[in-house]
PDB file of C-alpha atoms in Angstrom:
ATOM      1  CA  MET A  23     -47.160  66.709 100.866  1.00 44.00           C
ATOM      2  CA  SER A  24     -47.767  66.818  97.106  1.00 44.00           C
ATOM      3  CA  ASN A  25     -50.974  64.760  95.094  1.00 39.00           C
ATOM      4  CA  ARG A  26     -48.417  62.245  93.917  1.00 45.00           C
ATOM      5  CA  GLU A  27     -46.418  61.697  96.984  1.00 47.00           C
ATOM      6  CA  ALA A  28     -50.065  61.309  98.577  1.00 46.00           C
ATOM      7  CA  GLY A  29     -50.868  58.943  95.873  1.00 44.00           C
ATOM      8  CA  LYS A  30     -47.819  57.042  96.537  1.00 50.00           C
ATOM      9  CA  LYS A  31     -49.015  56.166 100.361  1.00 49.00           C
ATOM     10  CA  ARG A  32     -52.619  55.555  99.508  1.00 40.00           C
ATOM     11  CA  GLY A  33     -51.493  52.869  97.072  1.00 46.00           C
ATOM     12  CA  ARG A  34     -48.650  50.965  99.660  1.00 50.00           C
ATOM     13  CA  GLY A  35     -51.656  49.003 101.096  1.00 47.00           C
ATOM     14  CA  MET A  36     -51.809  47.815  97.956  1.00 46.00           C
ATOM     15  CA  LEU A  37     -48.782  46.690  97.006  1.00 53.00           C
ATOM     16  CA  ALA A  38     -46.861  43.210  98.384  1.00 62.00           C
ATOM     17  CA  ASN A  39     -43.815  43.495 100.513  1.00 67.00           C
ATOM     18  CA  GLY A  40     -41.431  42.508  98.591  1.00 75.00           C
ATOM     19  CA  GLU A  41     -43.046  45.464  95.410  1.00 91.00           C
ATOM     20  CA  VAL A  42     -42.376  47.964  97.948  1.00 94.00           C
ATOM     21  CA  LYS A  43     -38.904  46.083  98.458  1.00 95.00           C
ATOM     22  CA  GLN A  44     -37.936  46.022  94.802  1.00 95.00           C
ATOM     23  CA  GLU A  45     -39.585  50.190  94.205  1.00 96.00           C
ATOM     24  CA  LEU A  46     -36.794  51.325  97.440  1.00 97.00           C
ATOM     25  CA  LEU A  47     -34.155  49.348  95.740  1.00 96.00           C
ATOM     26  CA  GLN A  48     -35.103  51.221  92.214  1.00 96.00           C
ATOM     27  CA  ALA A  49     -35.238  54.518  93.807  1.00 97.00           C
ATOM     28  CA  ALA A  50     -32.288  53.945  96.077  1.00 97.00           C
ATOM     29  CA  LYS A  51     -30.163  52.710  92.069  1.00 95.00           C
ATOM     30  CA  THR A  52     -31.619  55.537  90.266  1.00 95.00           C
ATOM     31  CA  LEU A  53     -30.948  58.679  93.538  1.00 96.00           C
ATOM     32  CA  LEU A  54     -27.639  57.185  93.946  1.00 95.00           C
ATOM     33  CA  SER A  55     -26.712  56.916  89.849  1.00 93.00           C
ATOM     34  CA  MET A  56     -28.102  60.806  89.162  1.00 93.00           C
ATOM     35  CA  GLN A  57     -26.804  62.399  92.901  1.00 93.00           C
ATOM     36  CA  GLY A  58     -24.124  60.373  94.016  1.00 91.00           C
ATOM     37  CA  ARG A  59     -25.004  59.745  98.146  1.00 92.00           C
ATOM     38  CA  GLU A  60     -25.306  62.981  98.969  1.00 94.00           C
ATOM     39  CA  GLY A  61     -28.496  63.189  96.806  1.00 94.00           C
ATOM     40  CA  ALA A  62     -29.935  59.578  97.622  1.00 96.00           C
ATOM     41  CA  THR A  63     -30.962  60.227 101.307  1.00 97.00           C
ATOM     42  CA  MET A  64     -33.478  57.996 103.238  1.00 97.00           C
ATOM     43  CA  ARG A  65     -36.184  61.187 102.777  1.00 96.00           C
ATOM     44  CA  ALA A  66     -35.077  61.243  99.399  1.00 97.00           C
ATOM     45  CA  ILE A  67     -35.523  57.820  98.474  1.00 97.00           C
ATOM     46  CA  CYS A  68     -38.869  57.025 101.242  1.00 97.00           C
ATOM     47  CA  ALA A  69     -40.403  59.644  99.647  1.00 96.00           C
ATOM     48  CA  GLU A  70     -40.010  58.786  95.662  1.00 95.00           C
ATOM     49  CA  VAL A  71     -41.867  55.379  96.878  1.00 96.00           C
ATOM     50  CA  GLY A  72     -44.154  56.465  99.376  1.00 94.00           C
ATOM     51  CA  VAL A  73     -43.011  55.236 102.054  1.00 95.00           C
ATOM     52  CA  THR A  74     -42.318  55.903 105.910  1.00 95.00           C
ATOM     53  CA  PRO A  75     -38.361  54.910 107.469  1.00 96.00           C
ATOM     54  CA  PRO A  76     -39.272  51.912 109.425  1.00 96.00           C
ATOM     55  CA  THR A  77     -40.375  50.342 105.888  1.00 95.00           C
ATOM     56  CA  LEU A  78     -36.601  51.259 104.785  1.00 96.00           C
ATOM     57  CA  TYR A  79     -35.090  49.409 108.068  1.00 96.00           C
ATOM     58  CA  HIS A  80     -37.517  46.276 107.390  1.00 95.00           C
ATOM     59  CA  HIS A  81     -36.527  45.601 104.115  1.00 95.00           C
ATOM     60  CA  PHE A  82     -32.550  46.281 104.683  1.00 96.00           C
ATOM     61  CA  GLY A  83     -31.737  47.483 108.105  1.00 96.00           C
ATOM     62  CA  ASP A  84     -30.399  51.117 107.274  1.00 96.00           C
ATOM     63  CA  LEU A  85     -29.765  53.519 104.661  1.00 96.00           C
ATOM     64  CA  GLN A  86     -26.055  51.949 104.183  1.00 94.00           C
ATOM     65  CA  GLY A  87     -27.490  48.588 103.586  1.00 95.00           C
ATOM     66  CA  LEU A  88     -30.019  49.341 100.814  1.00 96.00           C
ATOM     67  CA  HIS A  89     -27.145  51.553  99.141  1.00 95.00           C
ATOM     68  CA  LYS A  90     -25.118  48.749  99.278  1.00 92.00           C
ATOM     69  CA  ALA A  91     -28.161  46.342  98.072  1.00 93.00           C
ATOM     70  CA  ALA A  92     -28.771  48.812  94.881  1.00 93.00           C
ATOM     71  CA  ILE A  93     -24.889  48.717  94.154  1.00 91.00           C
ATOM     72  CA  ASP A  94     -25.153  45.224  94.899  1.00 89.00           C
ATOM     73  CA  GLU A  95     -27.689  44.865  91.596  1.00 88.00           C
ATOM     74  CA  THR A  96     -25.881  47.098  89.601  1.00 86.00           C
ATOM     75  CA  TYR A  97     -23.273  45.378  89.473  1.00 85.00           C
ATOM     76  CA  LEU A  98     -24.949  41.897  88.929  1.00 84.00           C
ATOM     77  CA  GLN A  99     -26.371  43.389  85.815  1.00 79.00           C
ATOM     78  CA  VAL A 100     -22.364  44.323  84.644  1.00 77.00           C
ATOM     79  CA  ALA A 101     -21.308  40.896  85.040  1.00 79.00           C
ATOM     80  CA  ALA A 102     -23.828  39.287  83.390  1.00 78.00           C
ATOM     81  CA  ALA A 103     -22.485  40.360  80.373  1.00 74.00           C
ATOM     82  CA  TYR A 104     -19.666  37.966  81.291  1.00 73.00           C
ATOM     83  CA  HIS A 105     -22.232  35.268  81.904  1.00 73.00           C
ATOM     84  CA  GLU A 106     -24.313  35.352  78.204  1.00 76.00           C
ATOM     85  CA  GLY A 107     -21.457  35.707  76.518  1.00 69.00           C
ATOM     86  CA  THR A 108     -19.780  32.387  78.210  1.00 74.00           C
ATOM     87  CA  GLU A 109     -22.901  30.643  77.873  1.00 71.00           C
ATOM     88  CA  GLU A 110     -22.850  31.537  73.825  1.00 69.00           C
ATOM     89  CA  LYS A 111     -19.298  30.915  72.553  1.00 73.00           C
ATOM     90  CA  GLY A 112     -16.222  30.308  75.898  1.00 76.00           C
ATOM     91  CA  PRO A 113     -14.617  31.569  78.139  1.00 79.00           C
ATOM     92  CA  LEU A 114     -12.684  34.094  76.190  1.00 81.00           C
ATOM     93  CA  LYS A 115     -16.263  35.232  74.571  1.00 81.00           C
ATOM     94  CA  GLY A 116     -17.899  35.928  78.154  1.00 82.00           C
ATOM     95  CA  ILE A 117     -14.130  38.157  79.007  1.00 86.00           C
ATOM     96  CA  ARG A 118     -14.969  39.914  76.187  1.00 86.00           C
ATOM     97  CA  ASP A 119     -18.533  41.541  76.109  1.00 84.00           C
ATOM     98  CA  GLY A 120     -17.745  41.382  79.850  1.00 83.00           C
ATOM     99  CA  TRP A 121     -14.959  43.828  79.593  1.00 86.00           C
ATOM    100  CA  ALA A 122     -17.215  46.182  76.939  1.00 85.00           C
ATOM    101  CA  THR A 123     -19.742  46.149  79.230  1.00 85.00           C
ATOM    102  CA  TYR A 124     -17.738  47.034  81.996  1.00 83.00           C
ATOM    103  CA  LEU A 125     -16.708  50.313  80.255  1.00 84.00           C
ATOM    104  CA  GLN A 126     -20.219  50.570  78.927  1.00 84.00           C
ATOM    105  CA  PHE A 127     -20.994  50.803  82.626  1.00 86.00           C
ATOM    106  CA  ALA A 128     -18.749  53.401  83.606  1.00 85.00           C
ATOM    107  CA  TYR A 129     -19.173  55.921  80.295  1.00 84.00           C
ATOM    108  CA  SER A 130     -23.279  55.830  81.110  1.00 85.00           C
ATOM    109  CA  GLU A 131     -23.612  55.485  84.811  1.00 88.00           C
ATOM    110  CA  PRO A 132     -20.352  57.090  86.267  1.00 89.00           C
ATOM    111  CA  ASN A 133     -21.611  57.684  89.588  1.00 90.00           C
ATOM    112  CA  MET A 134     -23.203  54.299  90.222  1.00 90.00           C
ATOM    113  CA  CYS A 135     -19.534  52.977  88.726  1.00 90.00           C
ATOM    114  CA  ARG A 136     -17.116  55.248  91.348  1.00 91.00           C
ATOM    115  CA  LEU A 137     -19.476  53.774  93.857  1.00 91.00           C
ATOM    116  CA  VAL A 138     -18.411  50.307  93.007  1.00 88.00           C
ATOM    117  CA  ILE A 139     -15.102  51.114  92.848  1.00 90.00           C
ATOM    118  CA  GLN A 140     -15.597  52.570  96.369  1.00 89.00           C
ATOM    119  CA  GLN A 141     -17.263  49.551  97.648  1.00 88.00           C
ATOM    120  CA  ILE A 142     -14.111  47.830  96.054  1.00 88.00           C
ATOM    121  CA  MET A 143     -11.509  50.112  97.783  1.00 87.00           C
ATOM    122  CA  ALA A 144     -13.098  49.933 101.201  1.00 87.00           C
ATOM    123  CA  GLY A 145     -12.709  46.008 100.990  1.00 87.00           C
ATOM    124  CA  GLU A 146     -16.073  45.579 100.987  1.00 86.00           C
ATOM    125  CA  PRO A 147     -16.967  44.436  97.163  1.00 86.00           C
ATOM    126  CA  PRO A 148     -20.236  44.020  95.251  1.00 85.00           C
ATOM    127  CA  SER A 149     -21.213  40.586  97.335  1.00 80.00           C
ATOM    128  CA  LEU A 150     -20.897  39.196  93.597  1.00 82.00           C
ATOM    129  CA  VAL A 151     -16.869  39.502  92.882  1.00 86.00           C
ATOM    130  CA  ALA A 152     -15.651  36.162  94.543  1.00 88.00           C
ATOM    131  CA  GLU A 153     -18.737  34.460  93.016  1.00 87.00           C
ATOM    132  CA  THR A 154     -17.815  35.935  89.461  1.00 86.00           C
ATOM    133  CA  LEU A 155     -13.647  35.402  89.793  1.00 89.00           C
ATOM    134  CA  ARG A 156     -14.991  31.672  91.347  1.00 91.00           C
ATOM    135  CA  GLY A 157     -16.704  30.968  88.267  1.00 89.00           C
ATOM    136  CA  LEU A 158     -14.036  32.442  85.486  1.00 89.00           C
ATOM    137  CA  ALA A 159     -11.510  30.402  86.823  1.00 93.00           C
ATOM    138  CA  ASP A 160     -14.156  26.961  87.268  1.00 92.00           C
ATOM    139  CA  ASP A 161     -13.877  28.649  82.743  1.00 89.00           C
ATOM    140  CA  LEU A 162     -10.698  28.739  82.144  1.00 92.00           C
ATOM    141  CA  ARG A 163      -9.705  25.243  83.491  1.00 92.00           C
ATOM    142  CA  HIS A 164     -10.328  23.837  80.040  1.00 86.00           C
ATOM    143  CA  PHE A 165      -7.895  26.424  78.656  1.00 88.00           C
ATOM    144  CA  HIS A 166      -5.368  25.248  82.091  1.00 93.00           C
ATOM    145  CA  SER A 167      -5.628  22.146  81.363  1.00 92.00           C
ATOM    146  CA  GLN A 168      -4.483  22.434  77.213  1.00 90.00           C
ATOM    147  CA  GLY A 169      -1.246  23.965  78.513  1.00 92.00           C
ATOM    148  CA  LEU A 170      -2.634  27.210  77.348  1.00 91.00           C
ATOM    149  CA  LEU A 171      -3.115  29.924  80.567  1.00 94.00           C
ATOM    150  CA  ARG A 172       0.657  31.255  81.699  1.00 94.00           C
ATOM    151  CA  TYR A 173      -0.917  30.797  85.183  1.00 96.00           C
ATOM    152  CA  PRO A 174      -3.234  28.909  87.307  1.00 96.00           C
ATOM    153  CA  PRO A 175      -6.732  29.227  86.365  1.00 96.00           C
ATOM    154  CA  ARG A 176      -7.187  31.163  89.749  1.00 96.00           C
ATOM    155  CA  GLN A 177      -4.536  33.589  89.746  1.00 96.00           C
ATOM    156  CA  THR A 178      -5.036  34.238  85.922  1.00 96.00           C
ATOM    157  CA  ALA A 179      -8.964  35.636  87.011  1.00 94.00           C
ATOM    158  CA  GLN A 180      -7.569  37.282  89.886  1.00 95.00           C
ATOM    159  CA  LEU A 181      -5.045  39.498  87.087  1.00 96.00           C
ATOM    160  CA  LEU A 182      -7.875  39.769  84.728  1.00 93.00           C
ATOM    161  CA  TRP A 183     -10.263  41.136  87.576  1.00 92.00           C
ATOM    162  CA  ILE A 184      -7.232  43.943  88.548  1.00 93.00           C
ATOM    163  CA  ALA A 185      -6.591  44.702  84.703  1.00 93.00           C
ATOM    164  CA  ALA A 186     -10.744  45.144  84.637  1.00 90.00           C
ATOM    165  CA  LEU A 187     -10.469  47.178  87.628  1.00 90.00           C
ATOM    166  CA  GLY A 188      -8.045  49.253  85.795  1.00 91.00           C
ATOM    167  CA  ALA A 189      -9.146  49.869  82.864  1.00 89.00           C
ATOM    168  CA  LEU A 190     -12.433  51.262  84.638  1.00 88.00           C
ATOM    169  CA  THR A 191     -11.480  52.739  87.121  1.00 90.00           C
ATOM    170  CA  TYR A 192      -9.356  55.168  84.052  1.00 88.00           C
ATOM    171  CA  ALA A 193     -12.843  55.183  81.890  1.00 86.00           C
ATOM    172  CA  VAL A 194     -15.052  56.296  85.065  1.00 86.00           C
ATOM    173  CA  SER A 195     -11.856  59.458  85.666  1.00 85.00           C
ATOM    174  CA  HIS A 196     -11.869  60.157  81.831  1.00 78.00           C
ATOM    175  CA  VAL A 197     -15.283  60.893  81.513  1.00 73.00           C
ATOM    176  CA  GLY A 198     -16.323  63.644  79.473  1.00 67.00           C
ATOM    177  CA  SER A 199     -13.074  63.161  77.198  1.00 62.00           C
ATOM    178  CA  GLU A 200     -12.734  61.867  73.539  1.00 61.00           C
ATOM    179  CA  GLU A 201     -14.256  58.663  74.172  1.00 59.00           C
ATOM    180  CA  ASN A 202     -13.104  56.887  71.027  1.00 64.00           C
ATOM    181  CA  ASP A 203      -9.435  57.823  72.009  1.00 71.00           C
ATOM    182  CA  ASP A 204      -9.953  55.471  75.227  1.00 72.00           C
ATOM    183  CA  LEU A 205     -11.655  52.905  73.251  1.00 74.00           C
ATOM    184  CA  LEU A 206      -8.897  52.479  71.435  1.00 82.00           C
ATOM    185  CA  LEU A 207      -6.734  52.763  75.302  1.00 84.00           C
ATOM    186  CA  GLN A 208      -8.900  49.629  76.371  1.00 83.00           C
ATOM    187  CA  LYS A 209      -9.070  47.843  73.311  1.00 85.00           C
ATOM    188  CA  ALA A 210      -5.271  47.710  73.005  1.00 90.00           C
ATOM    189  CA  THR A 211      -5.114  46.533  77.389  1.00 91.00           C
ATOM    190  CA  LEU A 212      -7.475  43.984  76.652  1.00 92.00           C
ATOM    191  CA  ASP A 213      -5.241  42.240  74.086  1.00 92.00           C
ATOM    192  CA  ILE A 214      -2.338  43.198  75.717  1.00 93.00           C
ATOM    193  CA  THR A 215      -4.450  41.647  79.316  1.00 94.00           C
ATOM    194  CA  LEU A 216      -4.981  38.509  76.881  1.00 93.00           C
ATOM    195  CA  ALA A 217      -1.771  37.811  75.436  1.00 93.00           C
ATOM    196  CA  ALA A 218      -0.076  38.031  78.582  1.00 94.00           C
ATOM    197  CA  LEU A 219      -1.970  35.425  80.469  1.00 95.00           C
ATOM    198  CA  PHE A 220      -2.835  33.167  77.670  1.00 92.00           C
ATOM    199  CA  ASN A 221      -0.242  30.821  75.362  1.00 86.00           C
ATOM    200  CA  VAL A 222      -2.634  31.841  71.879  1.00 69.00           C
ATOM    201  CA  ALA A 223      -1.185  33.787  69.258  1.00 55.00           C
ATOM    202  CA  GLU A 224      -4.500  35.387  68.510  1.00 51.00           C
ATOM    203  CA  MET A 225      -6.769  36.058  71.320  1.00 52.00           C
TER     204      MET A 225
END
């Protein structure tokens, strides 16, 4: 055992359970981002934090539970862009900010982005996806009441999610390509999507 690992283990007793749990979560996020599931093993995560497997079991049930929690928290950070934009200038600002943040996430964290997509494709999306879509549908109701939506709010939110997921998948599959060209395509995709969903000339 290295001196660094030994020092970590000696320090565990001085940390609250919540702090240890957060360190496990952060270690999992870092290793998943850098090395994918193959590198984010129980042994690697526990060594990084300086704890033994029973501590991981105590907080997350098993390694899969920790991976899911790490992916959920990553999605939460990405989805926050929508809520911040909405609070600032309304749903359309939130949609544009959220879209831009998804793309930035794909280019800056391709491994984590792939894991999020895999979770969704497996029918186990991050827990906040459903909540985000419900919130988006609620935010869109005033557009619907003014006759500015081509579809009901819930369907509009789902169609936006389908388009965003497609854009995210395209972006993560083209990491390393000419990013400026990709961003132009992504902007055009968003513009086309909004024009198809809203009865407004300028979105």
